mmCIF file of C-alpha atoms and ligand atoms in Angstrom:
data_model
loop_
_atom_site.group_PDB
_atom_site.id
_atom_site.type_symbol
_atom_site.label_atom_id
_atom_site.label_comp_id
_atom_site.label_asym_id
_atom_site.label_seq_id
_atom_site.Cartn_x
_atom_site.Cartn_y
_atom_site.Cartn_z
ATOM 1 C CA UNK A 1 -54.714 15.782 -4.784
ATOM 2 C CA UNK A 2 -54.049 19.301 -4.160
ATOM 3 C CA UNK A 3 -51.016 19.605 -2.482
ATOM 4 C CA UNK A 4 -50.783 23.152 -1.923
ATOM 5 C CA UNK A 5 -54.208 22.414 0.444
ATOM 6 C CA UNK A 6 -52.525 19.457 2.111
ATOM 7 C CA UNK A 7 -49.689 21.247 3.115
ATOM 8 C CA UNK A 8 -51.752 24.102 4.695
ATOM 9 C CA UNK A 9 -52.635 21.228 7.522
ATOM 10 C CA UNK A 10 -48.875 21.426 8.619
ATOM 11 C CA UNK A 11 -47.678 24.059 11.006
ATOM 12 C CA UNK A 12 -45.205 26.229 8.866
ATOM 13 C CA UNK A 13 -44.427 30.024 9.351
ATOM 14 C CA UNK A 14 -45.015 32.248 6.004
ATOM 15 C CA UNK A 15 -47.074 32.096 3.049
ATOM 16 C CA UNK A 16 -46.399 29.075 0.450
ATOM 17 C CA UNK A 17 -44.705 30.022 -2.593
ATOM 18 C CA UNK A 18 -44.506 26.355 -4.293
ATOM 19 C CA UNK A 19 -44.535 22.672 -3.992
ATOM 20 C CA UNK A 20 -43.159 20.326 -6.297
ATOM 21 C CA UNK A 21 -42.137 16.900 -6.503
ATOM 22 C CA UNK A 22 -38.026 16.178 -5.225
ATOM 23 C CA UNK A 23 -35.239 13.449 -5.074
ATOM 24 C CA UNK A 24 -35.015 10.431 -6.671
ATOM 25 C CA UNK A 25 -36.296 8.441 -3.831
ATOM 26 C CA UNK A 26 -38.218 5.359 -5.005
ATOM 27 C CA UNK A 27 -40.522 4.265 -1.988
ATOM 28 C CA UNK A 28 -42.095 7.184 -0.785
ATOM 29 C CA UNK A 29 -43.637 10.198 -2.967
ATOM 30 C CA UNK A 30 -41.263 13.013 -2.029
ATOM 31 C CA UNK A 31 -41.948 16.889 -2.415
ATOM 32 C CA UNK A 32 -40.152 20.015 -1.216
ATOM 33 C CA UNK A 33 -42.600 23.145 -0.301
ATOM 34 C CA UNK A 34 -41.234 26.649 -0.022
ATOM 35 C CA UNK A 35 -42.775 29.360 2.511
ATOM 36 C CA UNK A 36 -41.664 32.583 2.736
ATOM 37 C CA UNK A 37 -42.518 35.775 4.953
ATOM 38 C CA UNK A 38 -40.818 39.373 4.334
ATOM 39 C CA UNK A 39 -37.459 38.325 5.796
ATOM 40 C CA UNK A 40 -37.126 34.449 5.782
ATOM 41 C CA UNK A 41 -37.814 31.446 3.913
ATOM 42 C CA UNK A 42 -38.894 27.986 4.976
ATOM 43 C CA UNK A 43 -37.881 25.103 2.905
ATOM 44 C CA UNK A 44 -39.370 21.707 4.059
ATOM 45 C CA UNK A 45 -40.087 18.071 2.451
ATOM 46 C CA UNK A 46 -43.680 16.809 2.682
ATOM 47 C CA UNK A 47 -43.634 12.834 1.885
ATOM 48 C CA UNK A 48 -46.670 10.349 1.499
ATOM 49 C CA UNK A 49 -45.553 7.106 3.023
ATOM 50 C CA UNK A 50 -45.581 4.424 1.139
ATOM 51 C CA UNK A 51 -48.238 2.300 3.095
ATOM 52 C CA UNK A 52 -47.425 -0.973 0.485
ATOM 53 C CA UNK A 53 -43.840 -1.021 2.081
ATOM 54 C CA UNK A 54 -44.682 0.278 5.797
ATOM 55 C CA UNK A 55 -48.426 -1.215 6.528
ATOM 56 C CA UNK A 56 -48.029 0.687 9.784
ATOM 57 C CA UNK A 57 -46.700 4.248 9.022
ATOM 58 C CA UNK A 58 -47.734 5.487 12.762
ATOM 59 C CA UNK A 59 -44.850 3.090 13.850
ATOM 60 C CA UNK A 60 -42.498 4.375 11.777
ATOM 61 C CA UNK A 61 -43.410 7.701 12.744
ATOM 62 C CA UNK A 62 -43.208 6.920 16.538
ATOM 63 C CA UNK A 63 -39.359 5.610 15.501
ATOM 64 C CA UNK A 64 -38.800 8.816 13.859
ATOM 65 C CA UNK A 65 -39.834 10.486 16.916
ATOM 66 C CA UNK A 66 -37.591 8.963 19.414
ATOM 67 C CA UNK A 67 -34.582 8.491 16.933
ATOM 68 C CA UNK A 68 -34.375 12.380 16.351
ATOM 69 C CA UNK A 69 -34.839 13.394 19.733
ATOM 70 C CA UNK A 70 -32.131 11.064 20.785
ATOM 71 C CA UNK A 71 -29.803 12.230 18.064
ATOM 72 C CA UNK A 72 -30.922 15.882 18.299
ATOM 73 C CA UNK A 73 -29.648 15.880 21.692
ATOM 74 C CA UNK A 74 -26.410 14.216 21.030
ATOM 75 C CA UNK A 75 -25.748 16.453 18.263
ATOM 76 C CA UNK A 76 -26.115 19.350 20.607
ATOM 77 C CA UNK A 77 -23.790 17.926 23.314
ATOM 78 C CA UNK A 78 -21.259 16.734 20.484
ATOM 79 C CA UNK A 79 -21.495 20.081 18.606
ATOM 80 C CA UNK A 80 -18.093 21.577 20.058
ATOM 81 C CA UNK A 81 -15.757 18.555 19.179
ATOM 82 C CA UNK A 82 -17.396 18.091 15.516
ATOM 83 C CA UNK A 83 -15.760 19.060 12.679
ATOM 84 C CA UNK A 84 -18.693 20.263 10.953
ATOM 85 C CA UNK A 85 -22.615 20.871 11.562
ATOM 86 C CA UNK A 86 -23.893 17.731 11.233
ATOM 87 C CA UNK A 87 -27.899 17.696 10.640
ATOM 88 C CA UNK A 88 -30.880 15.599 11.085
ATOM 89 C CA UNK A 89 -34.429 16.261 9.741
ATOM 90 C CA UNK A 90 -36.777 17.496 12.613
ATOM 91 C CA UNK A 91 -40.448 16.539 12.430
ATOM 92 C CA UNK A 92 -42.786 19.483 11.431
ATOM 93 C CA UNK A 93 -46.059 18.990 13.176
ATOM 94 C CA UNK A 94 -49.864 19.595 11.935
ATOM 95 C CA UNK A 95 -51.585 22.537 12.951
ATOM 96 C CA UNK A 96 -53.441 19.937 15.573
ATOM 97 C CA UNK A 97 -50.149 18.848 16.842
ATOM 98 C CA UNK A 98 -49.850 15.461 15.543
ATOM 99 C CA UNK A 99 -46.675 13.957 13.849
ATOM 100 C CA UNK A 100 -48.532 13.067 10.080
ATOM 101 C CA UNK A 101 -51.768 14.019 8.602
ATOM 102 C CA UNK A 102 -54.039 11.337 7.069
ATOM 103 C CA UNK A 103 -55.867 12.488 3.896
ATOM 104 C CA UNK A 104 -59.723 11.800 2.567
ATOM 105 C CA UNK A 105 -58.105 8.685 0.903
ATOM 106 C CA UNK A 106 -56.267 7.333 4.344
ATOM 107 C CA UNK A 107 -52.708 7.920 2.705
ATOM 108 C CA UNK A 108 -50.315 8.934 5.617
ATOM 109 C CA UNK A 109 -48.117 12.416 4.697
ATOM 110 C CA UNK A 110 -45.494 13.842 7.125
ATOM 111 C CA UNK A 111 -43.295 16.694 6.863
ATOM 112 C CA UNK A 112 -39.927 17.168 7.851
ATOM 113 C CA UNK A 113 -37.276 20.062 7.887
ATOM 114 C CA UNK A 114 -35.457 19.808 4.632
ATOM 115 C CA UNK A 115 -31.207 19.759 5.053
ATOM 116 C CA UNK A 116 -30.051 23.226 3.702
ATOM 117 C CA UNK A 117 -27.803 23.439 0.811
ATOM 118 C CA UNK A 118 -27.119 19.859 0.439
ATOM 119 C CA UNK A 119 -27.265 16.783 -2.429
ATOM 120 C CA UNK A 120 -28.062 13.731 -2.519
ATOM 121 C CA UNK A 121 -25.671 12.346 -5.435
ATOM 122 C CA UNK A 122 -27.534 9.023 -7.451
ATOM 123 C CA UNK A 123 -24.122 7.969 -7.977
ATOM 124 C CA UNK A 124 -20.507 7.959 -6.119
ATOM 125 C CA UNK A 125 -18.630 11.118 -7.314
ATOM 126 C CA UNK A 126 -15.345 10.825 -6.429
ATOM 127 C CA UNK A 127 -12.965 9.189 -3.776
ATOM 128 C CA UNK A 128 -13.386 12.202 -1.788
ATOM 129 C CA UNK A 129 -17.064 11.583 -1.696
ATOM 130 C CA UNK A 130 -16.709 7.997 -1.225
ATOM 131 C CA UNK A 131 -14.916 8.666 1.885
ATOM 132 C CA UNK A 132 -17.555 11.344 2.875
ATOM 133 C CA UNK A 133 -20.365 8.922 2.573
ATOM 134 C CA UNK A 134 -18.329 6.457 5.046
ATOM 135 C CA UNK A 135 -17.861 9.181 7.420
ATOM 136 C CA UNK A 136 -21.430 9.804 7.310
ATOM 137 C CA UNK A 137 -22.276 6.059 8.305
ATOM 138 C CA UNK A 138 -19.874 5.997 10.597
ATOM 139 C CA UNK A 139 -21.017 9.059 12.785
ATOM 140 C CA UNK A 140 -24.497 8.172 12.209
ATOM 141 C CA UNK A 141 -24.126 4.632 14.049
ATOM 142 C CA UNK A 142 -22.176 6.290 17.006
ATOM 143 C CA UNK A 143 -24.869 8.892 17.289
ATOM 144 C CA UNK A 144 -27.594 5.823 17.462
ATOM 145 C CA UNK A 145 -25.183 3.339 19.083
ATOM 146 C CA UNK A 146 -26.330 3.950 22.569
ATOM 147 C CA UNK A 147 -30.339 4.574 21.913
ATOM 148 C CA UNK A 148 -32.104 1.910 23.881
ATOM 149 C CA UNK A 149 -33.125 -1.250 21.616
ATOM 150 C CA UNK A 150 -36.619 -1.323 22.967
ATOM 151 C CA UNK A 151 -37.432 2.459 22.008
ATOM 152 C CA UNK A 152 -37.226 1.600 18.080
ATOM 153 C CA UNK A 153 -39.944 -1.469 16.676
ATOM 154 C CA UNK A 154 -38.856 -3.142 13.674
ATOM 155 C CA UNK A 155 -40.438 -1.694 10.892
ATOM 156 C CA UNK A 156 -39.578 -4.861 8.463
ATOM 157 C CA UNK A 157 -39.310 -7.789 10.408
ATOM 158 C CA UNK A 158 -36.633 -10.536 8.873
ATOM 159 C CA UNK A 159 -34.971 -7.603 6.822
ATOM 160 C CA UNK A 160 -31.383 -8.593 6.080
ATOM 161 C CA UNK A 161 -31.364 -11.928 8.135
ATOM 162 C CA UNK A 162 -29.924 -14.088 5.079
ATOM 163 C CA UNK A 163 -30.342 -17.353 6.229
ATOM 164 C CA UNK A 164 -34.234 -16.479 6.180
ATOM 165 C CA UNK A 165 -33.882 -15.390 2.325
ATOM 166 C CA UNK A 166 -32.096 -18.772 1.847
ATOM 167 C CA UNK A 167 -34.977 -21.015 3.101
ATOM 168 C CA UNK A 168 -37.328 -18.365 0.960
ATOM 169 C CA UNK A 169 -35.259 -19.638 -1.889
ATOM 170 C CA UNK A 170 -35.514 -23.134 -0.984
ATOM 171 C CA UNK A 171 -39.505 -22.902 -0.760
ATOM 172 C CA UNK A 172 -39.862 -21.447 -4.137
ATOM 173 C CA UNK A 173 -37.866 -24.449 -5.742
ATOM 174 C CA UNK A 174 -39.455 -26.648 -3.392
ATOM 175 C CA UNK A 175 -43.288 -25.423 -4.031
ATOM 176 C CA UNK A 176 -43.613 -23.651 -7.259
ATOM 177 C CA UNK A 177 -43.713 -25.569 -10.265
ATOM 178 C CA UNK A 178 -42.643 -23.212 -12.693
ATOM 179 C CA UNK A 179 -39.669 -22.167 -10.373
ATOM 180 C CA UNK A 180 -38.226 -25.840 -10.429
ATOM 181 C CA UNK A 181 -38.425 -25.455 -14.585
ATOM 182 C CA UNK A 182 -36.864 -22.174 -14.768
ATOM 183 C CA UNK A 183 -33.909 -23.774 -12.886
ATOM 184 C CA UNK A 184 -33.708 -26.901 -14.773
ATOM 185 C CA UNK A 185 -34.310 -25.677 -18.153
ATOM 186 C CA UNK A 186 -31.361 -23.201 -18.394
ATOM 187 C CA UNK A 187 -27.520 -23.705 -17.633
ATOM 188 C CA UNK A 188 -27.055 -20.634 -16.618
ATOM 189 C CA UNK A 189 -29.726 -20.843 -13.800
ATOM 190 C CA UNK A 190 -28.493 -24.203 -12.749
ATOM 191 C CA UNK A 191 -24.734 -22.749 -12.779
ATOM 192 C CA UNK A 192 -26.267 -19.796 -10.519
ATOM 193 C CA UNK A 193 -27.746 -22.198 -8.036
ATOM 194 C CA UNK A 194 -24.502 -23.946 -7.632
ATOM 195 C CA UNK A 195 -23.016 -20.686 -6.784
ATOM 196 C CA UNK A 196 -25.638 -20.456 -4.148
ATOM 197 C CA UNK A 197 -25.181 -23.773 -2.705
ATOM 198 C CA UNK A 198 -21.291 -23.434 -2.414
ATOM 199 C CA UNK A 199 -22.185 -20.647 -0.130
ATOM 200 C CA UNK A 200 -25.079 -21.960 1.831
ATOM 201 C CA UNK A 201 -22.995 -22.509 4.998
ATOM 202 C CA UNK A 202 -21.454 -18.938 4.836
ATOM 203 C CA UNK A 203 -24.811 -17.621 4.863
ATOM 204 C CA UNK A 204 -25.256 -17.798 8.433
ATOM 205 C CA UNK A 205 -21.944 -16.586 9.588
ATOM 206 C CA UNK A 206 -23.371 -12.965 11.262
ATOM 207 C CA UNK A 207 -26.329 -14.591 12.623
ATOM 208 C CA UNK A 208 -23.983 -16.890 14.313
ATOM 209 C CA UNK A 209 -21.798 -14.176 15.531
ATOM 210 C CA UNK A 210 -24.724 -12.599 17.127
ATOM 211 C CA UNK A 211 -26.045 -15.828 18.806
ATOM 212 C CA UNK A 212 -22.880 -16.786 20.352
ATOM 213 C CA UNK A 213 -22.454 -13.096 21.754
ATOM 214 C CA UNK A 214 -19.497 -12.179 19.566
ATOM 215 C CA UNK A 215 -21.312 -9.123 17.994
ATOM 216 C CA UNK A 216 -24.150 -7.270 19.407
ATOM 217 C CA UNK A 217 -27.207 -5.674 18.070
ATOM 218 C CA UNK A 218 -27.113 -1.900 17.594
ATOM 219 C CA UNK A 219 -29.045 0.527 15.558
ATOM 220 C CA UNK A 220 -28.730 -0.174 11.551
ATOM 221 C CA UNK A 221 -30.188 2.232 8.870
ATOM 222 C CA UNK A 222 -31.256 -0.399 6.657
ATOM 223 C CA UNK A 223 -30.899 1.520 3.788
ATOM 224 C CA UNK A 224 -27.333 3.359 3.393
ATOM 225 C CA UNK A 225 -26.793 3.826 -0.019
ATOM 226 C CA UNK A 226 -25.770 6.719 -1.756
ATOM 227 C CA UNK A 227 -28.894 8.999 -2.320
ATOM 228 C CA UNK A 228 -29.794 8.525 1.341
ATOM 229 C CA UNK A 229 -26.250 10.588 2.209
ATOM 230 C CA UNK A 230 -26.411 14.459 1.909
ATOM 231 C CA UNK A 231 -23.389 16.086 1.186
ATOM 232 C CA UNK A 232 -22.993 19.930 1.729
ATOM 233 C CA UNK A 233 -23.101 22.184 -1.581
ATOM 234 C CA UNK A 234 -20.461 24.587 0.019
ATOM 235 C CA UNK A 235 -17.833 22.760 1.739
ATOM 236 C CA UNK A 236 -18.240 18.714 -0.115
ATOM 237 C CA UNK A 237 -18.363 17.293 3.426
ATOM 238 C CA UNK A 238 -21.364 14.857 4.527
ATOM 239 C CA UNK A 239 -24.024 16.580 6.696
ATOM 240 C CA UNK A 240 -26.658 14.396 7.404
ATOM 241 C CA UNK A 241 -28.404 10.732 6.799
ATOM 242 C CA UNK A 242 -31.464 10.722 5.705
ATOM 243 C CA UNK A 243 -34.722 8.109 4.679
ATOM 244 C CA UNK A 244 -34.809 6.942 8.310
ATOM 245 C CA UNK A 245 -37.741 4.846 8.012
ATOM 246 C CA UNK A 246 -35.958 1.642 8.084
ATOM 247 C CA UNK A 247 -33.917 2.293 11.330
ATOM 248 C CA UNK A 248 -34.156 -0.931 13.445
ATOM 249 C CA UNK A 249 -32.222 -3.000 15.828
ATOM 250 C CA UNK A 250 -29.993 -5.278 14.052
ATOM 251 C CA UNK A 251 -26.234 -5.133 13.357
ATOM 252 C CA UNK A 252 -24.434 -2.422 11.612
ATOM 253 C CA UNK A 253 -22.322 -4.643 9.856
ATOM 254 C CA UNK A 254 -25.604 -5.190 7.172
ATOM 255 C CA UNK A 255 -25.450 -1.153 6.709
ATOM 256 C CA UNK A 256 -21.708 -1.562 6.173
ATOM 257 C CA UNK A 257 -21.783 -4.370 3.844
ATOM 258 C CA UNK A 258 -24.533 -2.660 2.011
ATOM 259 C CA UNK A 259 -22.783 0.752 1.765
ATOM 260 C CA UNK A 260 -19.448 -0.991 0.305
ATOM 261 C CA UNK A 261 -21.375 -3.170 -2.094
ATOM 262 C CA UNK A 262 -23.279 -0.155 -3.933
ATOM 263 C CA UNK A 263 -20.791 2.873 -3.425
ATOM 264 C CA UNK A 264 -17.570 0.748 -4.440
ATOM 265 C CA UNK A 265 -19.270 -0.600 -7.464
ATOM 266 C CA UNK A 266 -19.534 2.004 -10.148
ATOM 267 C CA UNK A 267 -21.096 -0.449 -12.792
ATOM 268 C CA UNK A 268 -24.415 -0.140 -10.806
ATOM 269 C CA UNK A 269 -26.946 -2.882 -10.578
ATOM 270 C CA UNK A 270 -27.913 -3.217 -13.912
ATOM 271 C CA UNK A 271 -24.688 -3.351 -16.116
ATOM 272 C CA UNK A 272 -25.087 -5.228 -19.095
ATOM 273 C CA UNK A 273 -21.419 -6.207 -19.178
ATOM 274 C CA UNK A 274 -20.366 -8.515 -16.439
ATOM 275 C CA UNK A 275 -16.650 -7.816 -17.009
ATOM 276 C CA UNK A 276 -17.317 -3.905 -15.676
ATOM 277 C CA UNK A 277 -18.773 -5.253 -12.411
ATOM 278 C CA UNK A 278 -15.800 -5.257 -10.096
ATOM 279 C CA UNK A 279 -15.623 -4.045 -6.499
ATOM 280 C CA UNK A 280 -13.477 -0.947 -6.771
ATOM 281 C CA UNK A 281 -10.702 -1.212 -4.020
ATOM 282 C CA UNK A 282 -9.806 2.283 -4.045
ATOM 283 C CA UNK A 283 -13.240 3.647 -3.354
ATOM 284 C CA UNK A 284 -13.216 1.023 -0.558
ATOM 285 C CA UNK A 285 -10.266 2.116 0.774
ATOM 286 C CA UNK A 286 -11.556 5.885 0.728
ATOM 287 C CA UNK A 287 -15.215 4.559 2.188
ATOM 288 C CA UNK A 288 -13.705 2.646 4.733
ATOM 289 C CA UNK A 289 -10.955 5.340 6.101
ATOM 290 C CA UNK A 290 -14.155 7.812 6.631
ATOM 291 C CA UNK A 291 -16.143 5.300 8.603
ATOM 292 C CA UNK A 292 -13.401 3.764 10.420
ATOM 293 C CA UNK A 293 -12.290 6.939 11.819
ATOM 294 C CA UNK A 294 -15.742 7.442 13.259
ATOM 295 C CA UNK A 295 -16.623 3.596 14.116
ATOM 296 C CA UNK A 296 -13.604 3.935 16.602
ATOM 297 C CA UNK A 297 -15.879 5.220 18.908
ATOM 298 C CA UNK A 298 -17.953 2.309 19.584
ATOM 299 C CA UNK A 299 -16.593 -0.634 17.156
ATOM 300 C CA UNK A 300 -14.916 -3.548 18.992
ATOM 301 C CA UNK A 301 -11.793 -5.424 17.280
ATOM 302 C CA UNK A 302 -14.229 -8.190 17.103
ATOM 303 C CA UNK A 303 -16.729 -6.267 15.214
ATOM 304 C CA UNK A 304 -14.002 -5.299 12.945
ATOM 305 C CA UNK A 305 -13.195 -9.381 12.166
ATOM 306 C CA UNK A 306 -16.796 -9.455 10.881
ATOM 307 C CA UNK A 307 -16.606 -6.488 8.409
ATOM 308 C CA UNK A 308 -15.195 -8.591 5.241
ATOM 309 C CA UNK A 309 -17.790 -10.994 5.742
ATOM 310 C CA UNK A 310 -20.511 -8.546 5.860
ATOM 311 C CA UNK A 311 -19.583 -6.913 2.434
ATOM 312 C CA UNK A 312 -19.371 -10.752 1.266
ATOM 313 C CA UNK A 313 -22.766 -11.850 2.730
ATOM 314 C CA UNK A 314 -24.890 -8.812 1.788
ATOM 315 C CA UNK A 315 -23.619 -8.941 -2.051
ATOM 316 C CA UNK A 316 -24.526 -12.312 -1.812
ATOM 317 C CA UNK A 317 -27.914 -11.799 -0.094
ATOM 318 C CA UNK A 318 -29.100 -9.248 -2.674
ATOM 319 C CA UNK A 319 -28.070 -11.502 -5.753
ATOM 320 C CA UNK A 320 -29.916 -14.509 -3.822
ATOM 321 C CA UNK A 321 -32.826 -12.131 -3.512
ATOM 322 C CA UNK A 322 -32.885 -11.611 -7.296
ATOM 323 C CA UNK A 323 -32.603 -14.877 -7.845
ATOM 324 C CA UNK A 324 -35.377 -16.275 -6.118
ATOM 325 C CA UNK A 325 -37.391 -13.481 -7.371
ATOM 326 C CA UNK A 326 -36.809 -14.599 -11.063
ATOM 327 C CA UNK A 327 -37.556 -18.220 -10.281
ATOM 328 C CA UNK A 328 -40.461 -17.164 -8.479
ATOM 329 C CA UNK A 329 -41.981 -15.164 -11.569
ATOM 330 C CA UNK A 330 -40.719 -11.532 -10.530
ATOM 331 C CA UNK A 331 -43.397 -10.866 -7.568
ATOM 332 C CA UNK A 332 -41.269 -8.845 -5.804
ATOM 333 C CA UNK A 333 -38.652 -6.501 -7.783
ATOM 334 C CA UNK A 334 -40.213 -4.748 -10.682
ATOM 335 C CA UNK A 335 -39.143 -5.692 -14.039
ATOM 336 C CA UNK A 336 -38.803 -3.733 -17.475
ATOM 337 C CA UNK A 337 -37.535 -6.797 -19.745
ATOM 338 C CA UNK A 338 -37.890 -10.659 -18.962
ATOM 339 C CA UNK A 339 -34.780 -12.274 -17.438
ATOM 340 C CA UNK A 340 -33.859 -8.713 -15.969
ATOM 341 C CA UNK A 341 -34.028 -10.460 -12.187
ATOM 342 C CA UNK A 342 -31.550 -12.964 -13.455
ATOM 343 C CA UNK A 343 -29.303 -10.760 -15.004
ATOM 344 C CA UNK A 344 -29.560 -8.649 -11.335
ATOM 345 C CA UNK A 345 -28.782 -11.425 -9.777
ATOM 346 C CA UNK A 346 -25.956 -12.070 -12.138
ATOM 347 C CA UNK A 347 -24.279 -8.919 -11.567
ATOM 348 C CA UNK A 348 -24.491 -9.336 -7.693
ATOM 349 C CA UNK A 349 -22.991 -12.933 -8.254
ATOM 350 C CA UNK A 350 -20.256 -11.340 -10.329
ATOM 351 C CA UNK A 351 -19.711 -8.463 -7.663
ATOM 352 C CA UNK A 352 -19.437 -11.284 -4.705
ATOM 353 C CA UNK A 353 -16.934 -13.069 -6.539
ATOM 354 C CA UNK A 354 -14.907 -10.046 -7.177
ATOM 355 C CA UNK A 355 -15.066 -9.258 -3.174
ATOM 356 C CA UNK A 356 -14.214 -12.772 -2.540
ATOM 357 C CA UNK A 357 -10.892 -12.589 -4.408
ATOM 358 C CA UNK A 358 -10.009 -9.385 -2.939
ATOM 359 C CA UNK A 359 -10.556 -11.072 0.705
ATOM 360 C CA UNK A 360 -6.628 -10.971 1.757
ATOM 361 C CA UNK A 361 -6.653 -6.901 1.037
ATOM 362 C CA UNK A 362 -9.837 -6.215 2.328
ATOM 363 C CA UNK A 363 -9.396 -7.953 5.652
ATOM 364 C CA UNK A 364 -6.308 -5.934 6.044
ATOM 365 C CA UNK A 365 -7.789 -2.847 5.371
ATOM 366 C CA UNK A 366 -10.786 -3.558 7.848
ATOM 367 C CA UNK A 367 -8.703 -4.940 10.746
ATOM 368 C CA UNK A 368 -5.446 -2.955 10.290
HETATM 369 N N1 ADP B 401 -34.910 16.249 4.605
HETATM 370 C C1 ADP B 401 -34.555 16.286 3.569
HETATM 371 N N2 ADP B 401 -33.702 17.113 3.180
HETATM 372 C C2 ADP B 401 -33.387 17.128 1.865
HETATM 373 N N3 ADP B 401 -33.701 16.497 0.632
HETATM 374 C C3 ADP B 401 -34.369 15.529 1.025
HETATM 375 C C4 ADP B 401 -34.865 15.006 2.750
HETATM 376 N N4 ADP B 401 -35.587 14.235 2.664
HETATM 377 C C5 ADP B 401 -35.687 13.678 1.463
HETATM 378 N N5 ADP B 401 -34.923 14.627 0.480
HETATM 379 C C6 ADP B 401 -34.821 14.195 -1.066
HETATM 380 O O1 ADP B 401 -35.849 13.257 -1.361
HETATM 381 C C7 ADP B 401 -34.951 12.095 -1.750
HETATM 382 C C8 ADP B 401 -36.171 11.005 -1.613
HETATM 383 O O2 ADP B 401 -36.250 10.454 -0.258
HETATM 384 P P1 ADP B 401 -36.093 9.708 0.809
HETATM 385 O O3 ADP B 401 -36.674 9.926 1.902
HETATM 386 O O4 ADP B 401 -34.993 9.266 0.423
HETATM 387 O O5 ADP B 401 -37.374 8.679 0.143
HETATM 388 P P2 ADP B 401 -37.569 7.316 -0.549
HETATM 389 O O6 ADP B 401 -37.490 5.997 0.940
HETATM 390 O O7 ADP B 401 -38.315 7.318 -1.145
HETATM 391 O O8 ADP B 401 -35.918 6.916 -1.024
HETATM 392 C C9 ADP B 401 -33.912 12.043 -1.249
HETATM 393 O O9 ADP B 401 -33.001 11.070 -1.843
HETATM 394 C C10 ADP B 401 -33.475 13.448 -1.119
HETATM 395 O O10 ADP B 401 -32.820 13.996 -2.560
HETATM 396 MG MG1 MG B 402 -34.161 6.986 -0.396
#
């Protein structure tokens, strides 16, 4: 694929200087393209949308159009009050006026503006960085908190509905003979299945709260990890949330929980030494102070009551997904060694335990 030819299909001023791979995303293929004229430079991000993850790219582009229109207008209104210049990418149209381009092989490409002078780190850098991540996610939730639900289609139905993952886990054990074998031939796997059973009832906590009206649906990001949060190179402040394809109507609690799960576990998801896997309470405090300051603008007291459960639940959910995949024979998460998904599950379950141990401290932090 000739990238420099491909990008000429988009309506960008100046002459192309270079186009090259950028970022460490693991869903889409992402490139940085630079255009210049005598006086100015334009930097844009070109992406091939992963059609395996998103079978209907036109749906996610329509969502992106709605989200950016809503947020750009709101950012404009809020700019006088804000303590910084917040940003959100803009869609760059093709020369024929479309939001995306389909190449000869049927792949879907889009171009969006680059967030200037900012970095998406792969790991949490410091307490200050964790705090900024919280601020960015909280502000992002506020920006989307009043978009009409029916304007955004769900790009990944069933994503983050924990009881659904539990029924898929049950199905595998029920229907795949090798899964039963894997479960019963290892002490470790049996211990982990007991861990799951003890939390079966708990797994419905957020869905129940939604059903009985204690919690309401708002727009969630869907993948609020640290390398989807841009930090300004000059001020160290957060400036944008990127990777907007998984935005959908849901519970912002899932984002909150997932962000803490990933940002406050410095050992990461693959750590071989389980003793190192813990929820770092200081990082959690820092993230939370940034988030809650923004969340005051839209969250109720009852929302806050469920924040602890959300951190515990999403960590349990991810562990369960890894464990199920191990039992099913590694069909979803790629592995580089045998038992990797079993180990990943162990890491999340260990993290989940360390969250449970900190319940009182965390509840106090979240609810005041
Ligand atoms: N608008 C943007 N401005 C600056 N960098 C970006 C932008 N969009 C993506 N990137 C960079 O590319 C990486 C991958 O893009 P992302 O949209 O997150 O794709 P993926 O879904 O594959 O994670 C990001 O982590 C970031 O480094
Ligand atoms: Mg990303």
